[in-house]
Amino acid sequence: MALLADPDAPTEIAQRMARTLPDRLTDKSGQARRFDVEVVSEPFTSGTEDPPTLMRRIMDRGSAENWDIVVALTDLPLHSHGRKLAVNLNHERGLALLSLPSLGGLRLQTRARRAVEEAVLGMASPQTNGAEGTPRSQPLPGPSVNRLAPSYPRQTDEKETDDLRYVVSGPRGYLRVLAGMVRANRPWRLVPGLSKALAAALATGAVATVNSTVWTLAASLSTPRLVIATVGSVAIMIGWLIIDAELWHRATESSPEARQRARLYNASTVVTVGIGVLVCYVGLMVINWVWALFILNDQAFAAVTRTPLNAEEYLTLSWFVASVATVGGALGSGLESDDAIRAAAYSKREQERRHRLQDNHND
């Protein structure tokens, strides 16, 4: 059998999975069967996110290599008849297509391994009911399908590409796919990807920390106002990055499914950028606090603010300066190239998808 994986994260997951998958499948099959697993990394989703087209590609690839079973992994969210696709199965040809975002953002390696195990065992076991030879339609064995809840099997019309599919639906399913998309984007990469913006934020924070006017403002601010300043500065940074780098996705079609897909992509963009900005904010707050400890003089501070420089004042000042520095970082992000911001905010598959959509729009 083969694990056909998109480059980047899906390939990494497939390679780690392949170390233990043969033994686990042999133990669970109960038929003394031997499973040889090969990992193939290639962008099989390039240019399309249509499940029937992808299943035909997998079918052609499996036929060319004479693989008994092919399980394809992608980090693109896939949709089927207005629902978010988790697994696509073709028992007759031994094909499975797994959309990793449908597994959520936590314990992805374990969930992916279990889903692959259950798909392979389901396709390797007897596949017909009675003399008519109709493909079975019961759920995959094991617990992973339940853990993918809300999901349910559904017979499809595309008989030539699949005979069973699992979809996620409802608010929990939406949140699961959203979390999986955000994880695929790896929001923590946004921090080193915004070097110029961070440099501007650090410079703003360093200057603001030694400014007596900022001391007075920080000493007079209440906690609710500091929270408002935090929310406002983070929102400005998020909005500026999305608008300046043109990260907002616009549906190329007017269908409800296209609009639903666009909302999902935009939600993942906001959450991805938001997590990255919050990490930057916390980092700025810590750096400003250390800088204030090193540079401030308690007598000078008390002379200006008529408040003794204690632990609470250090925290309040560094908190307020982090908000000011974040706004300065938003302005500094204008020095970053749009491609650099997109590379920091999106996975490789998502970058390719957006480049393709942009090219189609330009054409």
XYZ file of C-alpha atoms in Angstrom:
363
model
C 0.000 0.000 0.000
C 1.033 3.636 -0.416
C 0.549 6.850 1.526
C 0.274 9.576 -1.116
C 0.850 12.881 0.678
C 0.909 16.521 -0.282
C 4.271 18.189 0.444
C 5.053 19.854 3.770
C 2.896 18.885 6.771
C 1.016 15.911 5.180
C 4.311 14.351 4.113
C 5.760 14.786 7.602
C 2.688 13.126 9.123
C 2.816 10.270 6.601
C 6.529 9.630 7.199
C 6.093 9.474 10.971
C 3.035 7.268 10.539
C 4.840 4.829 8.244
C 7.332 3.883 10.976
C 4.729 1.985 12.979
C 1.811 1.559 10.559
C 2.821 -1.837 9.047
C 3.078 -3.545 12.439
C -0.114 -1.940 13.741
C -2.073 -2.994 10.642
C -0.728 -6.541 10.892
C -1.713 -6.768 14.558
C -5.195 -5.348 13.986
C -6.076 -7.242 10.804
C -6.199 -10.563 12.639
C -5.599 -12.385 9.350
C -1.795 -12.771 9.515
C -1.517 -10.361 6.606
C 1.620 -8.373 5.930
C 1.391 -4.693 5.022
C 4.230 -2.910 3.238
C 3.836 0.870 3.420
C 5.442 3.275 0.947
C 5.326 7.056 1.384
C 5.123 9.149 -1.786
C 5.283 12.936 -1.499
C 3.816 14.851 -4.421
C 1.347 17.742 -4.887
C -1.551 15.631 -6.095
C -4.028 18.423 -5.195
C -2.271 20.966 -7.428
C -4.774 23.041 -9.379
C -7.962 21.579 -7.922
C -9.842 20.892 -4.700
C -12.673 18.920 -6.310
C -12.962 15.517 -4.550
C -14.010 13.484 -7.647
C -11.079 14.932 -9.618
C -8.685 14.149 -6.780
C -10.030 10.594 -6.488
C -9.463 10.060 -10.221
C -5.891 11.310 -9.835
C -5.336 8.909 -6.947
C -6.901 6.111 -9.001
C -4.578 6.775 -11.960
C -1.541 6.993 -9.682
C -2.405 3.729 -7.966
C -2.976 1.943 -11.272
C 0.334 3.189 -12.671
C 2.260 1.901 -9.628
C 0.138 -1.223 -9.161
C -0.576 -0.395 -5.509
C -3.243 -2.500 -3.790
C -4.358 0.315 -1.467
C -3.704 4.057 -1.726
C -4.452 6.507 1.067
C -3.990 10.162 0.094
C -3.440 12.899 2.684
C -3.923 16.614 2.081
C -4.007 19.669 4.323
C -6.590 21.403 2.122
C -10.163 21.518 3.462
C -12.382 19.697 0.986
C -16.118 20.146 0.427
C -18.805 17.825 -0.856
C -22.348 18.948 -1.641
C -22.059 21.907 0.720
C -20.560 19.831 3.549
C -16.980 19.574 4.742
C -15.413 16.328 3.635
C -13.442 14.191 6.083
C -12.838 10.905 4.248
C -13.607 9.714 0.723
C -13.517 5.944 0.121
C -13.573 3.640 -2.878
C -13.613 0.079 -1.551
C -13.537 -1.604 -4.954
C -10.267 0.070 -5.998
C -8.788 0.444 -2.517
C -8.655 4.254 -2.514
C -9.040 6.712 0.363
C -8.741 10.489 0.471
C -8.236 12.072 3.902
C -8.608 15.817 4.525
C -6.420 16.499 7.563
C -8.183 19.728 8.681
C -11.318 17.696 9.365
C -9.413 15.948 12.186
C -9.047 19.187 14.151
C -6.021 20.970 15.528
C -5.075 18.736 18.486
C -3.404 15.310 18.472
C -3.368 15.425 14.681
C -0.717 12.721 14.282
C -2.654 10.242 16.417
C -5.998 11.009 14.822
C -4.572 10.782 11.317
C -2.940 7.428 12.091
C -6.177 5.992 13.464
C -8.198 7.261 10.510
C -5.704 5.718 8.075
C -5.665 2.423 9.980
C -9.444 2.172 9.940
C -9.662 3.104 6.260
C -7.049 0.513 5.282
C -8.551 -2.238 7.440
C -11.997 -1.441 6.095
C -10.806 -1.702 2.496
C -8.655 -4.786 3.124
C -11.514 -6.795 4.655
C -14.346 -8.425 2.625
C -16.194 -5.668 0.832
C -19.449 -7.078 -0.461
C -22.795 -8.022 0.994
C -24.525 -11.043 -0.476
C -24.496 -12.182 -4.086
C -25.171 -8.821 -5.605
C -21.734 -7.580 -4.662
C -22.866 -4.194 -3.482
C -20.244 -2.229 -1.582
C -20.847 -2.149 2.123
C -21.937 1.130 3.613
C -21.504 0.634 7.352
C -19.115 2.950 9.212
C -15.439 2.164 9.420
C -14.522 -0.079 12.350
C -12.912 1.444 15.407
C -13.348 4.651 17.400
C -12.002 7.359 15.099
C -15.220 7.923 13.179
C -16.989 8.652 16.442
C -14.194 11.012 17.425
C -14.726 12.822 14.133
C -18.306 13.543 15.203
C -20.393 15.153 13.972
C -19.920 12.946 10.920
C -21.941 10.378 9.060
C -21.508 8.068 6.061
C -23.337 8.979 2.925
C -23.792 7.220 -0.387
C -22.745 9.413 -3.293
C -23.617 9.766 -6.931
C -20.015 9.667 -8.174
C -19.925 5.859 -8.341
C -16.795 5.842 -10.460
C -14.712 7.641 -7.815
C -16.144 6.671 -4.426
C -18.796 4.563 -2.765
C -18.707 6.043 0.722
C -17.760 9.365 2.260
C -17.705 10.911 5.688
C -18.502 14.561 6.217
C -18.458 16.855 9.226
C -21.325 19.220 9.858
C -22.790 21.473 12.496
C -21.028 24.032 14.694
C -18.645 21.482 16.226
C -17.670 20.214 12.809
C -17.082 23.769 11.592
C -14.870 24.534 14.583
C -12.980 21.268 14.102
C -12.187 22.061 10.462
C -11.315 25.660 11.352
C -8.894 24.473 14.039
C -7.352 22.044 11.557
C -6.880 24.799 8.965
C -5.275 27.109 11.517
C -2.908 24.346 12.608
C -1.979 23.665 8.983
C -1.136 27.367 8.590
C 1.200 27.144 11.633
C 0.477 30.630 13.037
C 3.644 30.628 15.144
C 5.624 31.107 11.907
C 4.140 34.586 11.622
C 6.457 35.883 14.362
C 9.809 35.383 12.567
C 8.118 36.143 9.257
C 7.427 39.750 10.318
C 10.992 40.829 11.021
C 10.569 44.426 9.835
C 7.303 44.872 11.716
C 8.872 43.478 14.889
C 11.874 45.764 14.492
C 9.529 48.756 14.234
C 7.551 47.556 17.264
C 10.690 47.066 19.364
C 11.996 50.502 18.429
C 8.633 52.077 19.284
C 8.542 50.268 22.613
C 12.110 51.247 23.512
C 11.397 54.932 22.882
C 7.989 54.872 24.594
C 9.425 53.252 27.743
C 11.681 56.277 28.458
C 9.025 58.866 27.547
C 7.695 60.743 30.576
C 4.337 61.390 28.910
C 3.872 57.636 28.475
C 4.718 57.197 32.182
C 1.945 59.601 33.141
C -0.584 57.968 30.817
C 0.267 54.455 31.999
C -0.003 55.459 35.671
C -3.456 56.963 35.109
C -4.952 54.081 33.094
C -7.309 51.618 34.738
C -7.320 47.914 33.926
C -10.435 48.133 31.669
C -8.755 50.863 29.617
C -5.588 48.814 29.322
C -7.681 45.896 28.077
C -9.376 48.185 25.527
C -5.952 49.417 24.397
C -4.817 45.812 23.981
C -7.868 44.793 21.963
C -7.661 47.915 19.824
C -3.951 47.615 19.029
C -4.197 43.895 18.240
C -7.238 44.509 16.015
C -5.373 47.275 14.174
C -2.404 44.980 13.599
C -4.605 42.106 12.372
C -6.631 44.360 10.081
C -3.568 46.077 8.687
C -1.820 42.785 7.857
C -4.910 41.316 6.190
C -5.664 44.433 4.150
C -2.101 45.395 3.245
C -1.078 41.880 2.172
C -4.462 41.193 0.528
C -5.093 38.111 2.630
C -8.888 38.416 2.444
C -10.428 35.740 0.249
C -13.231 36.664 -2.142
C -15.462 33.983 -3.600
C -14.889 33.566 -7.336
C -18.372 32.096 -7.734
C -21.784 33.206 -6.534
C -22.917 29.789 -5.320
C -23.757 29.255 -1.618
C -20.999 26.630 -1.378
C -18.406 29.073 -2.731
C -19.495 31.731 -0.247
C -19.402 29.200 2.589
C -15.897 28.168 1.557
C -14.796 31.804 1.426
C -16.126 32.427 4.954
C -14.209 29.405 6.217
C -10.963 30.522 4.577
C -11.353 34.059 5.905
C -12.102 32.807 9.407
C -8.933 30.694 9.334
C -6.963 33.725 8.124
C -8.241 35.942 10.950
C -7.547 33.284 13.588
C -4.104 32.474 12.152
C -3.025 36.108 11.992
C -4.655 36.803 15.374
C -2.688 34.045 17.104
C 0.544 35.271 15.531
C -0.132 38.869 16.577
C -1.029 37.837 20.135
C 2.246 35.920 20.410
C 4.070 39.046 19.215
C 2.142 41.170 21.733
C 3.077 38.952 24.669
C 6.696 38.934 23.514
C 6.726 42.722 23.270
C 5.233 43.014 26.748
C 7.957 40.804 28.245
C 10.744 42.624 26.394
C 9.381 46.031 27.429
C 9.153 44.871 31.042
C 12.801 43.740 31.036
C 13.841 46.993 29.331
C 11.940 49.038 31.940
C 13.596 47.130 34.787
C 16.977 47.934 33.307
C 16.513 51.572 32.282
C 13.985 53.269 34.579
C 14.915 55.312 37.640
C 12.417 55.190 40.476
C 13.123 58.747 41.617
C 12.633 60.187 38.112
C 9.461 58.150 37.619
C 8.016 59.230 40.979
C 8.873 62.888 40.284
C 6.869 62.817 37.039
C 3.927 60.602 38.002
C 3.877 61.152 41.810
C 3.573 57.372 42.058
C 6.292 55.082 43.440
C 7.837 52.732 40.897
C 6.797 49.309 42.160
C 6.004 45.945 40.559
C 2.480 47.030 39.635
C 3.750 50.144 37.850
C 6.318 48.121 35.920
C 3.582 45.765 34.752
C 1.186 48.586 33.831
C 3.857 50.476 31.916
C 5.048 47.438 29.960
C 1.426 46.518 29.206
C 0.579 49.958 27.870
C 3.850 50.253 25.931
C 3.150 46.856 24.295
C -0.092 48.307 22.893
C 1.707 51.402 21.603
C 4.491 49.256 20.119
C 1.977 46.966 18.402
C 0.502 49.940 16.554
C 4.023 50.932 15.560
C 4.586 47.377 14.361
C 1.457 47.589 12.212
C 2.933 50.583 10.440
C 6.272 48.803 10.133
C 4.602 45.783 8.527
C 4.089 47.964 5.468
C 7.799 47.462 4.800
C 7.283 43.716 4.467
C 6.594 42.279 1.040
C 3.129 40.815 0.516
C 4.689 37.472 -0.450
C 6.655 37.359 2.810
C 3.502 37.915 4.872
C 1.558 35.294 2.893
C 4.410 32.817 3.307
C 4.358 33.414 7.057
C 0.571 33.185 7.335
C -0.263 30.217 5.095
C 0.756 26.632 4.527
C 2.345 25.747 1.189
C -0.868 24.142 -0.089
C -2.878 27.217 0.859
C -0.329 29.513 -0.789
C -0.517 27.532 -4.023
C -4.307 27.522 -3.899
C -4.457 31.292 -3.475
C -1.879 31.876 -6.225
C -3.988 29.766 -8.545
C -7.181 31.624 -7.648
C -5.404 34.962 -8.144
C -4.120 33.864 -11.554
C -7.589 32.732 -12.577
C -9.030 36.053 -11.391
C -6.439 38.008 -13.380
C -7.146 35.935 -16.476
